[in-house]
Amino acid sequence: MSTTLASSGVTLLAIERTVTSCPPEAAHAATSCGPEDGRVDIIVEYDSPDPLQEVDDAWFGLALRFGLFGESGEFLLLVNLHDDPYDSDLYWARVRLQATWTVVGSNSTTINGPAGDGLGTMSPSGDVLIVGTTYEEYMSVLAVPHPHRASAIRKYAQFMLRDGKLAADETKNVKTWLARD
């Protein structure tokens, strides 16, 4: 994982083994959030002069606008640690950008992210999710501030709590995150 991320200009600092805020699986629900949840989208057309650079620029602009970066520039990146790309073992990886970086990936018709599993990022505090998604006619980078308030993300996190598959400390952490003001 460290080598893969480094090739995209992203330094792996640590894998967050315990969920302390938004469960990684619930972060995917960001694409189901709407404007009523505070969602902000930046659309990038495939026929743009440099769509990959535009996605990187859109992500970075939203990251600065919504405070994605921690005190020393770190943020959380959604990674799949499963060897089979069709199966998932999702975790938040604490990462930092290098001087030259890309978070979009290398495919000009999809956002495959620096680890090849898509683009999902969250601030270390859990205060914002910024994800990239690919549609038939365009790509989108979207931010959901205060994801603990967003209905689709809350519902998924609550489902995970009811499902009972989180460890006891993770259950407590997710409940605390959802109860934030």
mmCIF file of C-alpha atoms in Angstrom:
data_model
loop_
_atom_site.group_PDB
_atom_site.id
_atom_site.type_symbol
_atom_site.label_atom_id
_atom_site.label_comp_id
_atom_site.label_asym_id
_atom_site.label_seq_id
_atom_site.Cartn_x
_atom_site.Cartn_y
_atom_site.Cartn_z
ATOM 1 C CA MET A 1 0.000 0.000 0.000
ATOM 2 C CA SER A 2 2.799 2.394 0.912
ATOM 3 C CA THR A 3 4.496 1.908 -2.473
ATOM 4 C CA THR A 4 1.244 2.286 -4.409
ATOM 5 C CA LEU A 5 0.374 5.527 -2.621
ATOM 6 C CA ALA A 6 3.908 6.874 -2.968
ATOM 7 C CA SER A 7 3.697 6.471 -6.758
ATOM 8 C CA SER A 8 0.792 8.968 -6.619
ATOM 9 C CA GLY A 9 2.685 11.373 -4.371
ATOM 10 C CA VAL A 10 0.849 10.363 -1.211
ATOM 11 C CA THR A 11 2.766 9.349 1.925
ATOM 12 C CA LEU A 12 1.208 6.662 4.110
ATOM 13 C CA LEU A 13 1.502 7.599 7.786
ATOM 14 C CA ALA A 14 -0.694 4.914 9.384
ATOM 15 C CA ILE A 15 -3.695 2.672 8.856
ATOM 16 C CA GLU A 16 -6.483 3.572 11.259
ATOM 17 C CA ARG A 17 -7.472 0.106 12.511
ATOM 18 C CA THR A 18 -10.232 1.392 14.797
ATOM 19 C CA VAL A 19 -13.162 3.463 13.551
ATOM 20 C CA THR A 20 -13.212 6.721 15.478
ATOM 21 C CA SER A 21 -15.726 8.677 13.397
ATOM 22 C CA CYS A 22 -17.446 7.856 10.103
ATOM 23 C CA PRO A 23 -17.185 4.151 9.314
ATOM 24 C CA PRO A 24 -15.345 3.704 5.998
ATOM 25 C CA GLU A 25 -18.290 1.834 4.466
ATOM 26 C CA ALA A 26 -20.665 4.687 5.367
ATOM 27 C CA ALA A 27 -18.460 7.210 3.550
ATOM 28 C CA HIS A 28 -19.683 5.790 0.229
ATOM 29 C CA ALA A 29 -23.137 7.143 1.077
ATOM 30 C CA ALA A 30 -21.780 10.670 0.445
ATOM 31 C CA THR A 31 -22.833 10.299 -3.196
ATOM 32 C CA SER A 32 -26.435 9.824 -1.991
ATOM 33 C CA CYS A 33 -26.422 13.106 -0.088
ATOM 34 C CA GLY A 34 -28.111 16.151 -1.556
ATOM 35 C CA PRO A 35 -27.880 19.923 -1.271
ATOM 36 C CA GLU A 36 -30.006 19.758 1.885
ATOM 37 C CA ASP A 37 -27.050 17.942 3.493
ATOM 38 C CA GLY A 38 -24.653 20.707 2.471
ATOM 39 C CA ARG A 39 -23.249 18.728 -0.469
ATOM 40 C CA VAL A 40 -21.147 20.806 -2.847
ATOM 41 C CA ASP A 41 -20.176 19.373 -6.257
ATOM 42 C CA ILE A 42 -17.572 20.367 -8.784
ATOM 43 C CA ILE A 43 -18.233 18.774 -12.164
ATOM 44 C CA VAL A 44 -15.426 17.869 -14.586
ATOM 45 C CA GLU A 45 -16.355 16.997 -18.153
ATOM 46 C CA TYR A 46 -14.496 14.174 -19.885
ATOM 47 C CA ASP A 47 -13.732 16.385 -22.867
ATOM 48 C CA SER A 48 -12.037 19.026 -20.717
ATOM 49 C CA PRO A 49 -8.505 19.889 -21.867
ATOM 50 C CA ASP A 50 -6.970 18.040 -18.873
ATOM 51 C CA PRO A 51 -9.722 16.257 -16.905
ATOM 52 C CA LEU A 52 -7.344 14.521 -14.473
ATOM 53 C CA GLN A 53 -5.699 17.803 -13.483
ATOM 54 C CA GLU A 54 -9.126 19.433 -13.161
ATOM 55 C CA VAL A 55 -10.272 16.683 -10.769
ATOM 56 C CA ASP A 56 -7.107 17.103 -8.691
ATOM 57 C CA ASP A 57 -7.649 20.886 -8.661
ATOM 58 C CA ALA A 58 -11.321 20.460 -7.690
ATOM 59 C CA TRP A 59 -10.433 18.084 -4.860
ATOM 60 C CA PHE A 60 -7.700 20.386 -3.539
ATOM 61 C CA GLY A 61 -9.970 23.436 -3.755
ATOM 62 C CA LEU A 62 -12.691 21.658 -1.752
ATOM 63 C CA ALA A 63 -10.067 20.334 0.683
ATOM 64 C CA LEU A 64 -8.905 23.881 1.421
ATOM 65 C CA ARG A 65 -12.443 25.323 1.505
ATOM 66 C CA PHE A 66 -13.802 22.733 3.944
ATOM 67 C CA GLY A 67 -10.721 22.131 6.116
ATOM 68 C CA LEU A 68 -9.789 18.592 5.095
ATOM 69 C CA PHE A 69 -6.179 18.842 6.253
ATOM 70 C CA GLY A 70 -5.047 18.361 9.848
ATOM 71 C CA GLU A 71 -2.412 20.491 11.591
ATOM 72 C CA SER A 72 0.522 18.887 9.790
ATOM 73 C CA GLY A 73 -1.241 18.434 6.451
ATOM 74 C CA GLU A 74 -2.528 14.918 7.135
ATOM 75 C CA PHE A 75 -5.951 13.609 6.096
ATOM 76 C CA LEU A 76 -7.698 10.260 5.889
ATOM 77 C CA LEU A 77 -7.873 8.289 2.644
ATOM 78 C CA LEU A 78 -10.238 5.376 2.141
ATOM 79 C CA VAL A 79 -8.248 2.253 1.230
ATOM 80 C CA ASN A 80 -9.141 -1.355 0.529
ATOM 81 C CA LEU A 81 -6.680 -3.751 2.163
ATOM 82 C CA HIS A 82 -8.186 -6.858 0.555
ATOM 83 C CA ASP A 83 -6.092 -8.552 -2.136
ATOM 84 C CA ASP A 84 -9.166 -9.221 -4.292
ATOM 85 C CA PRO A 85 -10.312 -5.936 -5.892
ATOM 86 C CA TYR A 86 -13.880 -7.285 -6.029
ATOM 87 C CA ASP A 87 -13.980 -7.749 -2.262
ATOM 88 C CA SER A 88 -13.469 -5.045 0.298
ATOM 89 C CA ASP A 89 -11.740 -4.607 3.597
ATOM 90 C CA LEU A 90 -12.042 -0.843 4.001
ATOM 91 C CA TYR A 91 -9.979 1.288 6.353
ATOM 92 C CA TRP A 92 -9.044 4.909 6.764
ATOM 93 C CA ALA A 93 -5.347 5.481 6.054
ATOM 94 C CA ARG A 94 -3.760 8.570 7.575
ATOM 95 C CA VAL A 95 -1.796 10.169 4.725
ATOM 96 C CA ARG A 96 -0.064 13.366 3.645
ATOM 97 C CA LEU A 97 0.550 14.822 0.193
ATOM 98 C CA GLN A 98 4.091 15.014 -1.164
ATOM 99 C CA ALA A 99 5.321 18.011 -3.194
ATOM 100 C CA THR A 100 3.982 16.467 -6.429
ATOM 101 C CA TRP A 101 0.796 14.408 -6.163
ATOM 102 C CA THR A 102 -2.391 13.194 -7.790
ATOM 103 C CA VAL A 103 -5.476 11.828 -6.064
ATOM 104 C CA VAL A 104 -7.521 11.116 -9.172
ATOM 105 C CA GLY A 105 -5.494 8.195 -10.528
ATOM 106 C CA SER A 106 -4.315 7.637 -14.072
ATOM 107 C CA ASN A 107 -7.475 6.730 -16.023
ATOM 108 C CA SER A 108 -8.890 9.758 -17.865
ATOM 109 C CA THR A 109 -12.435 8.339 -17.848
ATOM 110 C CA THR A 110 -12.805 7.450 -14.180
ATOM 111 C CA ILE A 111 -11.703 8.554 -10.753
ATOM 112 C CA ASN A 112 -9.808 5.516 -9.510
ATOM 113 C CA GLY A 113 -7.867 7.279 -6.753
ATOM 114 C CA PRO A 114 -4.264 6.965 -5.606
ATOM 115 C CA ALA A 115 -4.750 3.377 -4.409
ATOM 116 C CA GLY A 116 -6.921 2.305 -7.366
ATOM 117 C CA ASP A 117 -10.014 1.894 -5.185
ATOM 118 C CA GLY A 118 -11.727 5.209 -5.863
ATOM 119 C CA LEU A 119 -11.389 8.509 -4.077
ATOM 120 C CA GLY A 120 -12.740 8.882 -0.564
ATOM 121 C CA THR A 121 -11.156 11.324 1.859
ATOM 122 C CA MET A 122 -12.089 12.619 5.288
ATOM 123 C CA SER A 123 -10.633 15.175 7.654
ATOM 124 C CA PRO A 124 -8.896 13.675 10.716
ATOM 125 C CA SER A 125 -11.633 15.235 12.869
ATOM 126 C CA GLY A 126 -14.415 13.608 10.806
ATOM 127 C CA ASP A 127 -15.859 17.051 9.986
ATOM 128 C CA VAL A 128 -15.898 16.682 6.187
ATOM 129 C CA LEU A 129 -15.939 13.966 3.546
ATOM 130 C CA ILE A 130 -14.623 14.732 0.060
ATOM 131 C CA VAL A 131 -15.120 12.020 -2.530
ATOM 132 C CA GLY A 132 -14.789 11.607 -6.261
ATOM 133 C CA THR A 133 -17.297 9.768 -8.365
ATOM 134 C CA THR A 134 -17.688 8.939 -12.026
ATOM 135 C CA TYR A 135 -20.900 9.275 -13.975
ATOM 136 C CA GLU A 136 -21.702 8.357 -17.570
ATOM 137 C CA GLU A 137 -21.183 11.885 -18.869
ATOM 138 C CA TYR A 138 -18.825 13.507 -16.340
ATOM 139 C CA MET A 139 -16.798 13.138 -13.164
ATOM 140 C CA SER A 140 -17.652 14.867 -9.907
ATOM 141 C CA VAL A 141 -15.739 15.801 -6.797
ATOM 142 C CA LEU A 142 -18.083 16.455 -3.915
ATOM 143 C CA ALA A 143 -17.820 17.608 -0.346
ATOM 144 C CA VAL A 144 -20.219 16.791 2.467
ATOM 145 C CA PRO A 145 -19.498 18.971 5.492
ATOM 146 C CA HIS A 146 -20.627 17.628 8.854
ATOM 147 C CA PRO A 147 -21.266 14.112 7.474
ATOM 148 C CA HIS A 148 -22.612 13.023 10.871
ATOM 149 C CA ARG A 149 -25.650 15.212 10.051
ATOM 150 C CA ALA A 150 -26.157 13.982 6.461
ATOM 151 C CA SER A 151 -29.184 11.686 6.308
ATOM 152 C CA ALA A 152 -27.778 9.004 3.959
ATOM 153 C CA ILE A 153 -24.517 8.711 5.895
ATOM 154 C CA ARG A 154 -26.316 8.701 9.264
ATOM 155 C CA LYS A 155 -28.671 5.957 8.098
ATOM 156 C CA TYR A 156 -25.808 3.784 6.912
ATOM 157 C CA ALA A 157 -23.808 4.308 10.116
ATOM 158 C CA GLN A 158 -26.931 3.535 12.197
ATOM 159 C CA PHE A 159 -27.457 0.370 10.150
ATOM 160 C CA MET A 160 -23.884 -0.652 10.932
ATOM 161 C CA LEU A 161 -24.536 -0.095 14.644
ATOM 162 C CA ARG A 162 -27.710 -2.227 14.511
ATOM 163 C CA ASP A 163 -25.907 -4.897 12.490
ATOM 164 C CA GLY A 164 -23.565 -5.434 15.441
ATOM 165 C CA LYS A 165 -20.398 -6.154 13.435
ATOM 166 C CA LEU A 166 -18.392 -3.241 14.817
ATOM 167 C CA ALA A 167 -16.115 -3.860 17.796
ATOM 168 C CA ALA A 168 -17.323 -2.483 21.135
ATOM 169 C CA ASP A 169 -14.929 0.495 21.078
ATOM 170 C CA GLU A 170 -15.861 1.271 17.456
ATOM 171 C CA THR A 171 -19.549 1.138 18.350
ATOM 172 C CA LYS A 172 -18.945 3.653 21.122
ATOM 173 C CA ASN A 173 -16.859 5.898 18.827
ATOM 174 C CA VAL A 174 -19.442 5.874 16.016
ATOM 175 C CA LYS A 175 -22.263 6.649 18.481
ATOM 176 C CA THR A 176 -20.219 9.564 19.846
ATOM 177 C CA TRP A 177 -19.526 10.814 16.306
ATOM 178 C CA LEU A 178 -23.218 10.616 15.361
ATOM 179 C CA ALA A 179 -24.222 12.465 18.543
ATOM 180 C CA ARG A 180 -21.993 15.455 17.755
ATOM 181 C CA ASP A 181 -23.724 18.787 17.421
#
